[in-house]
Coordinates of C-alpha atoms in Angstrom, one line a residue:
Chain A
M24 CA -12.6 7.0 -10.9
M25 CA -15.9 8.8 -10.8
T26 CA -18.0 6.9 -8.4
Q27 CA -20.3 9.9 -8.0
S28 CA -24.0 8.9 -8.7
R29 CA -25.7 11.4 -10.8
P30 CA -29.5 11.5 -11.6
E31 CA -29.8 9.2 -14.5
E32 CA -31.6 10.1 -17.7
G33 CA -32.2 8.1 -20.9
R34 CA -33.5 4.6 -21.2
A35 CA -32.7 1.4 -19.3
P36 CA -29.7 -0.7 -20.6
P37 CA -30.7 -3.9 -22.8
L38 CA -30.6 -7.2 -21.2
R39 CA -27.1 -8.2 -22.6
A40 CA -25.7 -4.8 -21.3
R41 CA -26.6 -5.9 -17.9
G42 CA -24.2 -8.8 -18.0
A43 CA -27.0 -11.4 -16.8
F44 CA -27.3 -13.6 -19.8
F45 CA -27.8 -17.3 -19.5
G46 CA -28.0 -18.9 -23.1
W47 CA -28.2 -22.2 -24.7
L48 CA -24.5 -22.6 -24.6
D49 CA -24.6 -22.4 -20.8
I50 CA -27.4 -25.1 -20.5
V51 CA -25.5 -27.6 -22.7
L52 CA -22.2 -27.2 -20.6
L53 CA -24.1 -27.4 -17.2
A54 CA -25.7 -30.5 -18.6
A55 CA -22.3 -31.9 -19.4
A56 CA -21.0 -31.3 -16.1
L57 CA -23.9 -32.8 -14.2
V58 CA -23.7 -36.0 -16.7
V59 CA -19.7 -36.3 -15.6
C60 CA -20.5 -35.9 -11.9
G61 CA -23.3 -38.4 -12.3
Y62 CA -20.9 -40.8 -14.0
F63 CA -18.2 -40.6 -11.2
V64 CA -21.1 -41.0 -8.7
W65 CA -22.3 -44.1 -10.3
R66 CA -18.8 -45.6 -10.9
T67 CA -18.0 -45.1 -7.1
N68 CA -21.3 -47.0 -6.2
V69 CA -20.9 -49.9 -8.6
Q70 CA -17.3 -50.3 -8.9
L71 CA -15.7 -49.3 -5.6
H72 CA -16.7 -51.9 -3.1
Y73 CA -16.6 -49.9 -0.2
R74 CA -19.4 -49.9 2.6
W75 CA -19.9 -46.5 3.8
N76 CA -20.4 -46.2 7.6
W77 CA -20.6 -42.6 8.6
S78 CA -21.9 -43.5 11.9
V79 CA -18.3 -44.3 13.1
I80 CA -17.4 -40.6 13.0
W81 CA -19.6 -39.2 15.6
P82 CA -17.9 -40.6 18.7
W83 CA -14.7 -39.1 17.4
V84 CA -16.2 -35.8 17.1
A85 CA -17.9 -35.7 20.5
R86 CA -19.2 -38.2 23.1
F87 CA -21.9 -38.0 25.7
E88 CA -20.8 -39.1 29.3
D89 CA -23.3 -39.4 31.9
K90 CA -21.3 -37.3 34.4
E91 CA -19.7 -34.7 32.2
G92 CA -22.0 -34.3 29.4
F93 CA -20.8 -34.0 26.1
V94 CA -17.0 -34.3 25.8
A95 CA -15.0 -33.0 23.1
G96 CA -13.5 -36.0 20.8
P97 CA -10.2 -36.0 19.0
I98 CA -11.7 -34.2 15.9
L99 CA -12.9 -31.2 17.8
V100 CA -9.6 -31.0 19.9
G101 CA -7.8 -31.1 16.5
L102 CA -9.9 -28.6 15.0
A103 CA -9.2 -26.4 18.0
V104 CA -5.5 -26.7 17.4
T105 CA -6.0 -26.1 13.8
L106 CA -7.9 -22.8 14.4
R107 CA -5.4 -21.6 16.8
L108 CA -2.5 -22.4 14.2
A109 CA -4.7 -20.4 11.7
V110 CA -5.2 -17.5 13.9
W111 CA -1.7 -17.1 15.5
G112 CA -0.3 -18.1 12.1
I113 CA -2.1 -15.4 10.2
L114 CA -1.0 -12.8 12.8
L115 CA 2.7 -14.0 13.0
A116 CA 3.0 -14.4 9.3
T117 CA 1.8 -10.9 8.6
M118 CA 4.0 -9.5 11.2
I119 CA 7.1 -11.3 9.5
G120 CA 5.9 -10.2 6.1
V121 CA 5.4 -6.8 6.8
V122 CA 8.9 -6.3 8.4
M123 CA 10.6 -8.2 5.8
G124 CA 8.6 -6.8 3.0
F125 CA 9.7 -3.5 4.3
A126 CA 13.2 -4.5 4.5
R127 CA 13.2 -5.9 1.0
T128 CA 12.3 -2.5 -0.3
S129 CA 14.7 -0.9 2.0
R130 CA 17.5 1.7 0.7
R131 CA 19.9 -0.3 2.7
L132 CA 21.5 -3.1 1.3
F133 CA 21.9 -5.2 4.6
F134 CA 18.1 -5.2 5.0
R135 CA 17.5 -6.0 1.5
L136 CA 20.1 -9.1 1.6
V137 CA 18.6 -10.4 4.7
A138 CA 15.1 -10.2 3.5
S139 CA 15.8 -11.6 0.1
G140 CA 18.1 -14.4 1.6
Y141 CA 15.1 -15.4 3.9
V142 CA 12.6 -15.4 0.9
M143 CA 14.9 -17.1 -1.3
L144 CA 15.7 -20.0 1.2
I145 CA 12.1 -20.8 2.0
R146 CA 10.7 -20.4 -1.4
N147 CA 13.0 -22.7 -3.0
I148 CA 12.7 -25.8 -0.6
P149 CA 9.7 -28.1 -0.4
P150 CA 7.5 -27.1 2.7
L151 CA 7.9 -30.7 4.0
V152 CA 11.9 -30.7 4.1
F153 CA 11.6 -27.2 5.5
V154 CA 9.4 -28.3 8.5
F155 CA 11.7 -31.1 9.3
V156 CA 14.9 -29.1 9.2
F157 CA 13.3 -26.1 11.0
V158 CA 11.9 -28.0 13.6
F159 CA 14.5 -30.4 14.5
F160 CA 17.5 -28.1 14.1
I161 CA 16.0 -25.0 15.3
T162 CA 12.8 -24.9 17.3
S163 CA 13.2 -27.9 19.1
Q164 CA 16.7 -26.8 20.2
V165 CA 15.8 -23.3 21.2
L166 CA 12.4 -23.7 22.9
P167 CA 13.4 -26.2 25.6
A168 CA 16.6 -24.3 25.9
L169 CA 14.6 -21.1 26.8
G170 CA 12.5 -23.5 29.3
V171 CA 9.2 -22.1 28.0
S172 CA 6.8 -24.7 29.5
E173 CA 8.6 -24.5 32.9
R174 CA 7.9 -20.8 33.0
V175 CA 4.5 -21.1 32.2
K176 CA 3.8 -23.8 34.6
A177 CA 5.2 -21.5 37.3
W178 CA 2.6 -18.9 36.6
S179 CA -0.5 -18.4 38.4
P180 CA -3.8 -20.7 37.6
A181 CA -5.5 -17.6 36.1
T182 CA -2.6 -16.8 33.8
Q183 CA -2.2 -20.4 32.8
W184 CA -6.0 -20.5 31.9
V185 CA -5.5 -17.5 29.8
V186 CA -2.6 -19.0 28.1
E187 CA -4.5 -22.4 27.8
A188 CA -7.4 -20.6 26.3
L189 CA -5.1 -18.9 23.6
F190 CA -2.5 -21.6 22.9
G191 CA -4.0 -24.8 24.1
P192 CA -3.0 -27.2 26.8
V193 CA 0.2 -26.1 28.6
A194 CA 1.5 -29.7 28.6
R195 CA 1.6 -29.5 24.7
L196 CA 2.5 -25.7 24.7
E197 CA 6.0 -26.1 23.5
N198 CA 5.0 -28.6 20.7
F199 CA 2.2 -26.1 19.5
L200 CA 4.7 -23.2 19.5
V201 CA 7.2 -25.3 17.4
G202 CA 4.4 -25.9 14.8
L203 CA 3.2 -22.3 14.9
I204 CA 6.6 -20.6 14.5
C205 CA 7.5 -23.1 11.8
L206 CA 4.2 -22.3 9.8
A207 CA 4.5 -18.6 10.4
V208 CA 8.3 -18.5 9.2
F209 CA 7.4 -20.5 6.2
T210 CA 4.2 -18.6 5.3
G211 CA 5.9 -15.3 6.3
A212 CA 8.3 -15.7 3.1
Y213 CA 5.3 -15.7 0.8
V214 CA 3.6 -12.7 2.6
T215 CA 6.9 -10.8 2.4
E216 CA 6.8 -11.2 -1.3
I217 CA 3.3 -9.9 -1.4
V218 CA 3.9 -7.0 0.7
R219 CA 7.0 -6.1 -1.4
A220 CA 4.6 -6.2 -4.5
G221 CA 2.2 -4.1 -2.7
L222 CA 4.7 -1.5 -1.5
Q223 CA 6.0 -1.4 -5.0
S224 CA 2.6 -1.0 -6.6
V225 CA 2.2 2.3 -4.8
P226 CA 3.5 5.1 -7.3
R227 CA 6.7 7.0 -6.5
A228 CA 4.8 10.2 -6.9
Q229 CA 2.9 9.4 -3.7
I230 CA 6.1 9.2 -1.6
E231 CA 7.3 12.4 -3.1
A232 CA 4.0 14.1 -2.2
G233 CA 4.3 12.8 1.2
E234 CA 7.9 14.0 1.5
S235 CA 7.3 17.5 0.0
L236 CA 4.6 18.0 2.6
G237 CA 7.5 17.4 5.2
L238 CA 6.5 13.9 6.4
S239 CA 9.6 11.9 7.7
A240 CA 10.3 8.8 5.7
F241 CA 8.9 6.7 8.5
D242 CA 5.7 8.5 8.3
V243 CA 5.5 8.5 4.6
R244 CA 5.6 4.8 4.7
R245 CA 3.4 4.4 7.6
Y246 CA 0.4 6.6 6.7
V247 CA 0.7 7.0 2.7
V248 CA 2.3 3.8 1.4
F249 CA 1.4 1.0 3.6
P250 CA -2.4 1.7 3.6
Q251 CA -2.5 1.8 0.0
A252 CA -0.1 -1.1 -0.5
L253 CA -2.5 -3.3 1.8
K254 CA -5.5 -2.3 -0.1
N255 CA -3.8 -3.7 -3.3
V256 CA -2.8 -6.9 -1.8
V257 CA -5.8 -8.0 0.0
P258 CA -6.8 -10.6 -2.5
A259 CA -3.3 -12.1 -2.7
L260 CA -3.2 -12.2 1.1
S261 CA -6.5 -14.0 1.4
N262 CA -5.1 -16.6 -1.0
Q263 CA -1.9 -17.0 1.1
F264 CA -3.7 -17.2 4.4
I265 CA -6.0 -20.0 2.9
Q266 CA -3.0 -21.9 1.4
M267 CA -1.4 -21.4 5.2
I268 CA -4.3 -23.1 6.8
K269 CA -4.1 -26.0 4.3
D270 CA -0.3 -26.2 5.0
S271 CA -1.1 -26.3 8.7
S272 CA -1.7 -30.0 8.3
L273 CA 2.0 -30.4 7.6
V274 CA 3.1 -29.7 11.1
S275 CA 1.3 -32.8 11.9
L276 CA 4.5 -34.5 11.0
V277 CA 6.2 -33.1 13.9
S278 CA 3.4 -34.5 16.1
V279 CA 1.3 -31.2 16.7
Q280 CA -2.0 -32.8 17.4
E281 CA -4.1 -30.7 14.8
L282 CA -6.9 -31.9 12.6
A283 CA -4.9 -33.8 10.1
F284 CA -2.7 -35.6 13.0
M285 CA -6.1 -36.6 14.5
A286 CA -7.5 -37.8 11.3
Q287 CA -4.6 -40.2 10.6
D288 CA -4.8 -41.5 14.2
I289 CA -8.6 -42.2 13.7
Q290 CA -8.1 -43.8 10.3
T291 CA -5.7 -46.4 11.9
S292 CA -8.0 -47.0 14.8
T293 CA -11.4 -47.3 12.7
R294 CA -9.9 -48.2 9.3
R295 CA -12.6 -45.8 8.0
V296 CA -10.2 -44.1 5.7
F297 CA -12.7 -42.6 3.5
E298 CA -15.2 -41.2 6.1
V299 CA -12.6 -39.6 8.2
L300 CA -10.7 -38.2 5.1
L301 CA -13.9 -36.8 3.7
F302 CA -15.1 -35.5 7.0
V303 CA -11.9 -33.8 8.0
G304 CA -11.7 -32.4 4.4
A305 CA -15.0 -30.8 4.9
L306 CA -14.0 -29.2 8.1
Y307 CA -11.0 -27.6 6.4
F308 CA -13.3 -26.5 3.4
I309 CA -15.6 -24.7 6.0
I310 CA -12.6 -22.9 7.5
C311 CA -11.0 -21.8 4.3
W312 CA -14.3 -20.9 2.5
S313 CA -15.3 -18.9 5.8
L314 CA -12.1 -17.0 5.5
S315 CA -12.3 -16.4 2.0
L316 CA -15.9 -15.0 2.6
L317 CA -14.5 -12.8 5.4
F318 CA -11.7 -11.6 2.9
A319 CA -14.2 -11.0 0.1
R320 CA -16.3 -8.6 2.2
L321 CA -13.2 -6.9 3.1
E322 CA -12.3 -6.4 -0.5
H323 CA -15.8 -5.1 -1.1
R324 CA -15.5 -2.7 1.6
N325 CA -12.2 -1.5 0.4
Q326 CA -13.6 -0.7 -3.0
S327 CA -16.7 1.4 -2.0
Chain B
M4 CA 17.6 37.7 7.1
T5 CA 14.9 39.6 5.1
D6 CA 17.5 41.0 2.8
T7 CA 18.7 37.6 1.7
P8 CA 16.9 36.2 -1.2
M9 CA 14.3 33.5 -0.6
I10 CA 16.0 31.0 -2.9
A11 CA 19.3 31.2 -4.4
V12 CA 20.4 28.8 -6.9
R13 CA 24.0 29.0 -8.1
S14 CA 26.0 27.2 -10.7
V15 CA 23.7 23.9 -10.4
N16 CA 24.7 21.0 -12.4
K17 CA 22.8 17.7 -12.5
W18 CA 23.1 14.4 -14.4
F19 CA 20.6 11.7 -15.0
G20 CA 23.1 8.8 -15.8
A21 CA 25.2 10.4 -18.4
F22 CA 22.4 12.9 -19.5
H23 CA 23.3 16.4 -18.4
V24 CA 19.9 17.7 -17.3
L25 CA 20.9 20.9 -15.6
K26 CA 23.7 23.0 -16.8
D27 CA 25.2 25.8 -14.7
V28 CA 21.8 27.0 -13.6
D29 CA 21.5 30.4 -11.6
L30 CA 18.2 31.6 -10.2
V31 CA 17.6 34.0 -7.4
V32 CA 14.2 34.4 -6.3
Q33 CA 13.4 37.4 -3.8
R34 CA 10.8 37.0 -1.0
G35 CA 7.4 37.7 -2.5
Q36 CA 8.6 37.3 -6.0
K37 CA 6.8 35.3 -8.5
V38 CA 8.9 33.4 -11.0
V39 CA 7.4 31.7 -14.0
V40 CA 9.7 29.1 -15.7
C41 CA 8.9 27.9 -19.2
G42 CA 10.7 25.9 -21.9
P43 CA 10.2 23.0 -24.0
S44 CA 9.7 19.7 -22.5
G45 CA 13.0 17.9 -21.4
S46 CA 14.5 21.2 -20.8
G47 CA 14.9 20.6 -17.2
K48 CA 12.5 23.1 -15.7
S49 CA 10.7 20.6 -13.6
T50 CA 14.1 19.1 -12.5
L51 CA 15.3 22.3 -11.5
I52 CA 12.1 23.0 -9.1
R53 CA 12.3 19.2 -7.8
C54 CA 15.9 20.2 -6.7
I55 CA 14.7 22.9 -4.7
N56 CA 12.8 20.6 -2.2
R57 CA 15.3 17.6 -2.7
L58 CA 12.9 15.5 -4.5
E59 CA 16.1 15.4 -6.9
E60 CA 19.5 15.7 -5.7
H61 CA 21.9 18.5 -7.4
D62 CA 25.1 17.0 -8.2
E63 CA 27.2 20.6 -8.2
G64 CA 26.6 24.0 -7.2
E65 CA 24.7 25.4 -4.4
I66 CA 21.0 25.8 -3.5
I67 CA 20.2 28.0 -0.5
V68 CA 16.5 28.4 0.6
D69 CA 15.9 31.1 3.2
G70 CA 19.3 30.9 4.5
I71 CA 19.4 27.1 4.8
R72 CA 22.0 25.4 2.5
L73 CA 20.4 22.2 0.9
D74 CA 23.2 19.6 1.5
E75 CA 23.4 15.8 2.8
S76 CA 22.0 17.1 6.0
L77 CA 18.7 15.6 6.9
E78 CA 17.9 18.3 9.2
H79 CA 18.4 20.9 6.5
I80 CA 16.3 19.0 4.2
A81 CA 13.4 18.8 6.7
A82 CA 13.8 22.4 7.4
I83 CA 13.7 23.2 3.9
R84 CA 10.8 21.1 3.2
R85 CA 8.8 22.8 6.0
E86 CA 9.3 26.2 4.3
V87 CA 8.6 24.9 0.7
G88 CA 5.3 23.6 -0.5
M89 CA 4.9 21.8 -3.8
V90 CA 2.0 21.3 -6.3
F91 CA 2.3 18.5 -8.7
Q92 CA 1.1 18.0 -12.4
Q93 CA -0.8 14.8 -11.3
F94 CA -2.0 16.2 -8.1
N95 CA -0.6 13.3 -6.1
L96 CA -3.3 13.5 -3.5
F97 CA -3.6 10.3 -1.2
P98 CA -6.5 8.3 -2.7
H99 CA -7.1 6.4 0.4
L100 CA -7.8 9.5 2.6
T101 CA -10.6 12.0 2.3
V102 CA -10.1 15.7 1.2
L103 CA -9.9 16.6 4.8
E104 CA -7.6 14.1 6.0
N105 CA -5.3 14.7 3.1
C106 CA -5.1 18.3 4.4
V107 CA -4.7 17.3 8.1
L108 CA -2.3 14.3 7.8
A109 CA 1.1 16.3 7.6
Q110 CA 0.0 19.0 10.0
V111 CA -0.6 16.2 12.7
R112 CA 2.4 14.2 12.0
A113 CA 4.9 16.4 10.8
R114 CA 3.9 19.5 12.9
K115 CA 2.4 17.9 15.8
T116 CA -0.7 20.3 15.5
P117 CA -3.5 19.2 17.6
R118 CA -6.2 17.3 15.6
A119 CA -8.8 20.0 16.1
D120 CA -6.6 22.8 15.1
A121 CA -5.5 21.2 12.0
E122 CA -8.9 20.5 10.7
A123 CA -10.0 24.0 11.3
R124 CA -6.9 25.2 9.5
A125 CA -7.6 22.6 6.7
M126 CA -11.1 23.9 6.2
Q127 CA -10.0 27.4 6.2
Y128 CA -7.6 26.7 3.2
L129 CA -10.3 24.5 1.5
A130 CA -12.5 27.6 1.8
R131 CA -9.8 29.6 0.3
V132 CA -9.6 27.3 -2.7
R133 CA -13.5 27.3 -2.8
I134 CA -14.2 23.7 -2.2
P135 CA -15.0 23.4 1.4
E136 CA -18.2 21.3 0.8
Q137 CA -16.0 18.5 -0.6
A138 CA -14.1 18.0 2.5
S139 CA -15.4 14.5 3.4
K140 CA -15.1 13.1 -0.2
Y141 CA -12.3 11.1 -1.7
P142 CA -9.9 12.4 -4.3
G143 CA -11.4 9.9 -6.7
Q144 CA -14.7 11.5 -6.4
L145 CA -13.5 15.0 -7.4
S146 CA -12.8 16.4 -11.0
G147 CA -9.0 17.1 -11.9
G148 CA -9.4 20.7 -11.2
Q149 CA -11.2 20.2 -7.8
Q150 CA -8.3 17.6 -7.0
Q151 CA -5.5 20.4 -8.0
R152 CA -7.2 23.0 -5.8
V153 CA -7.2 20.3 -2.8
A154 CA -3.7 19.8 -3.6
I155 CA -2.9 23.4 -3.3
A156 CA -4.8 23.6 -0.1
R157 CA -3.0 20.7 1.3
S158 CA 0.3 22.4 0.7
L159 CA -1.0 25.8 2.2
C160 CA -2.1 24.0 5.4
M161 CA 1.7 23.6 6.1
E162 CA 2.0 27.4 5.9
P163 CA 5.0 27.4 3.6
K164 CA 6.9 30.3 2.6
V165 CA 7.5 29.4 -0.7
M166 CA 5.3 27.4 -3.2
L167 CA 6.6 25.4 -6.3
F168 CA 4.0 24.6 -9.0
D169 CA 5.2 21.8 -11.5
E170 CA 2.9 22.2 -14.4
P171 CA 0.0 22.5 -12.4
T172 CA -2.6 22.8 -15.1
S173 CA -1.1 20.4 -17.8
A174 CA -3.2 17.4 -16.8
L175 CA -6.4 19.2 -16.7
D176 CA -9.2 19.6 -19.1
P177 CA -9.5 22.9 -20.6
E178 CA -12.5 24.0 -18.6
M179 CA -10.8 23.3 -15.4
I180 CA -7.7 25.1 -16.0
K181 CA -9.2 28.5 -15.2
E182 CA -10.4 27.5 -11.6
V183 CA -7.0 26.5 -10.9
L184 CA -5.1 29.4 -12.2
D185 CA -7.7 31.6 -10.3
V186 CA -6.7 30.0 -7.2
M187 CA -3.0 30.5 -8.1
T188 CA -3.7 34.2 -8.9
D189 CA -5.2 34.8 -5.5
L190 CA -2.4 33.3 -4.0
A191 CA 0.1 35.5 -5.9
Q192 CA -1.7 38.6 -5.1
S193 CA -1.6 37.6 -1.2
G194 CA 2.3 37.9 -1.4
M195 CA 3.4 34.3 -1.5
T196 CA 6.8 33.7 -3.1
M197 CA 6.1 31.3 -5.9
I198 CA 8.1 29.5 -8.7
C199 CA 5.6 28.1 -11.3
V200 CA 6.5 25.9 -14.1
T201 CA 3.8 26.5 -16.8
H202 CA 2.9 27.3 -20.1
E203 CA -0.1 29.3 -19.3
M204 CA 1.3 32.6 -20.6
G205 CA -1.8 34.6 -19.7
F206 CA -1.2 33.7 -16.2
A207 CA 2.4 34.4 -16.4
R208 CA 1.6 37.9 -17.8
K209 CA -0.8 38.7 -15.1
V210 CA 1.4 37.7 -12.1
A211 CA 5.1 37.1 -12.9
D212 CA 7.9 39.3 -11.6
L213 CA 10.2 37.3 -13.4
M214 CA 10.1 35.2 -16.5
V215 CA 12.6 32.3 -17.0
F216 CA 13.1 30.4 -20.2
M217 CA 15.1 27.3 -20.2
D218 CA 16.2 25.1 -22.9
H219 CA 18.6 22.0 -22.9
G220 CA 19.2 22.3 -19.3
R221 CA 20.3 26.0 -19.4
V222 CA 18.8 29.2 -18.5
V223 CA 18.5 31.0 -21.8
E224 CA 16.7 34.1 -20.8
S225 CA 15.5 35.5 -17.7
S226 CA 13.7 38.8 -17.5
P227 CA 10.6 40.7 -16.5
P228 CA 7.5 39.6 -18.3
A229 CA 7.1 43.0 -20.2
E230 CA 10.5 42.7 -21.7
F231 CA 10.3 38.9 -22.0
F232 CA 7.3 38.9 -24.2
A233 CA 7.8 42.1 -26.2
A234 CA 11.5 41.8 -27.0
P235 CA 13.1 38.4 -26.1
R236 CA 16.8 38.7 -26.4
S237 CA 17.5 35.2 -27.6
D238 CA 16.2 33.8 -30.8
R239 CA 15.5 30.6 -29.1
T240 CA 13.2 32.3 -26.8
R241 CA 11.3 34.1 -29.6
Q242 CA 11.0 30.8 -31.5
F243 CA 9.4 29.2 -28.4
L244 CA 7.1 32.0 -27.7
D245 CA 6.0 32.0 -31.3
Q246 CA 5.1 28.4 -31.1
I247 CA 3.0 28.6 -27.9
L248 CA 1.5 31.8 -28.7
S249 CA 0.6 31.3 -32.3
H250 CA -2.8 29.7 -31.7

């Protein structure tokens, strides 16, 4: 608990105590890992008769046209959809998770039942099944009934421009929302459990201290419990959000034209299966890794 | 109003499951009176004071604080909590907030005090517990004694009429006990009504107007300190005092 720095006396710690130790065992293990990797590279080159042709990829990423300059190809378009799914998905799933997490720890039986029913239902069916069931039976019935795209089309061009910047082309808006809601509802169940664990990790004594100061039950939750809970669950949340970004490829099944959807499309057109897969995989890696770096910084800032 | 006792506890009973923690407890605390409650662990003394601000619910009997009856009514509970401050054994400061924010939060949220006023008052009470220089630190950066003094300041910021102390020095290193007791003694001398659950008998002799000894959920003895220490009426009290005063 004591993070105060005091003027130090005494001698410097020995090398081992500083934890920076790289011995012969590490060298052996590293060498072994390199050998295994080398073996796989050799096998793929010798045994797998596949002619790599990476140049096929680039026109699908972006083309240069004389009149328009660079035009985004399907891969960039898909990437944009995936990024939008990621950002809005994280926001929406967090909102669902926080509300449901509080409901799950509520004193009212009704709230607890609703939240635990939601979590139970979603956690115990495969995401693939969930996506189909949810989309065909729920969102694709509700959204057209609400006439979302007609309403948006009636808006002024300026507003439509904002909507497009935030959610992508209006023509595909309904489809995007279907995928987004599906992803958020699905991820929200896991976030709910994380939030619940976080809320329960805050000692009861903190609530008592807040109540004895005369804070209302809501204020105790809002200002005392929640900030501490959030701090405790940052690592788990980052994990779940990264998972969600990878899961976002599932909504390609209901023809949301995100990265994985485009990849499939390009594979069938070019038959360059490995190049496309590896390239798209690398893009997912970059998104997820950036997010984990962001969360690592957040965690670090939390601790100091 | 001023003639009514500050706190009146009458025939209070409480159970934890099948365990009878409080048995027909009576306790009357007059305005400005300092009461020290002692007794072996498990005797119900913490539970008793936790019932006074509804951190625990009593099952039978009545508790009246400053004329307000403690019952199911949320308004009554809120009104009582406004008048009663509490200091805990484990300090229970909010670790994610600075010392100053710990003192400001409830003023701003529960009292709707403007922020500047709340901060000024917080600094005033932090000065009173002699740690104004620690205001911008986090609780984890302070020693136990300092944390407990912050906890006292945090409570005082709400300007309560009564302060409850639940073994405030039991979690402290021996060298920090004095600084907390000094603050509590100051507070007692300023005329605050106090109920302290503590085994610090030196402190009790110095400030208490009334000593209460509890055992197995009952108030075994309640008398002024002179009498309590010199000639306890019950054998159980004498036995307990011999135990804790022998070293």
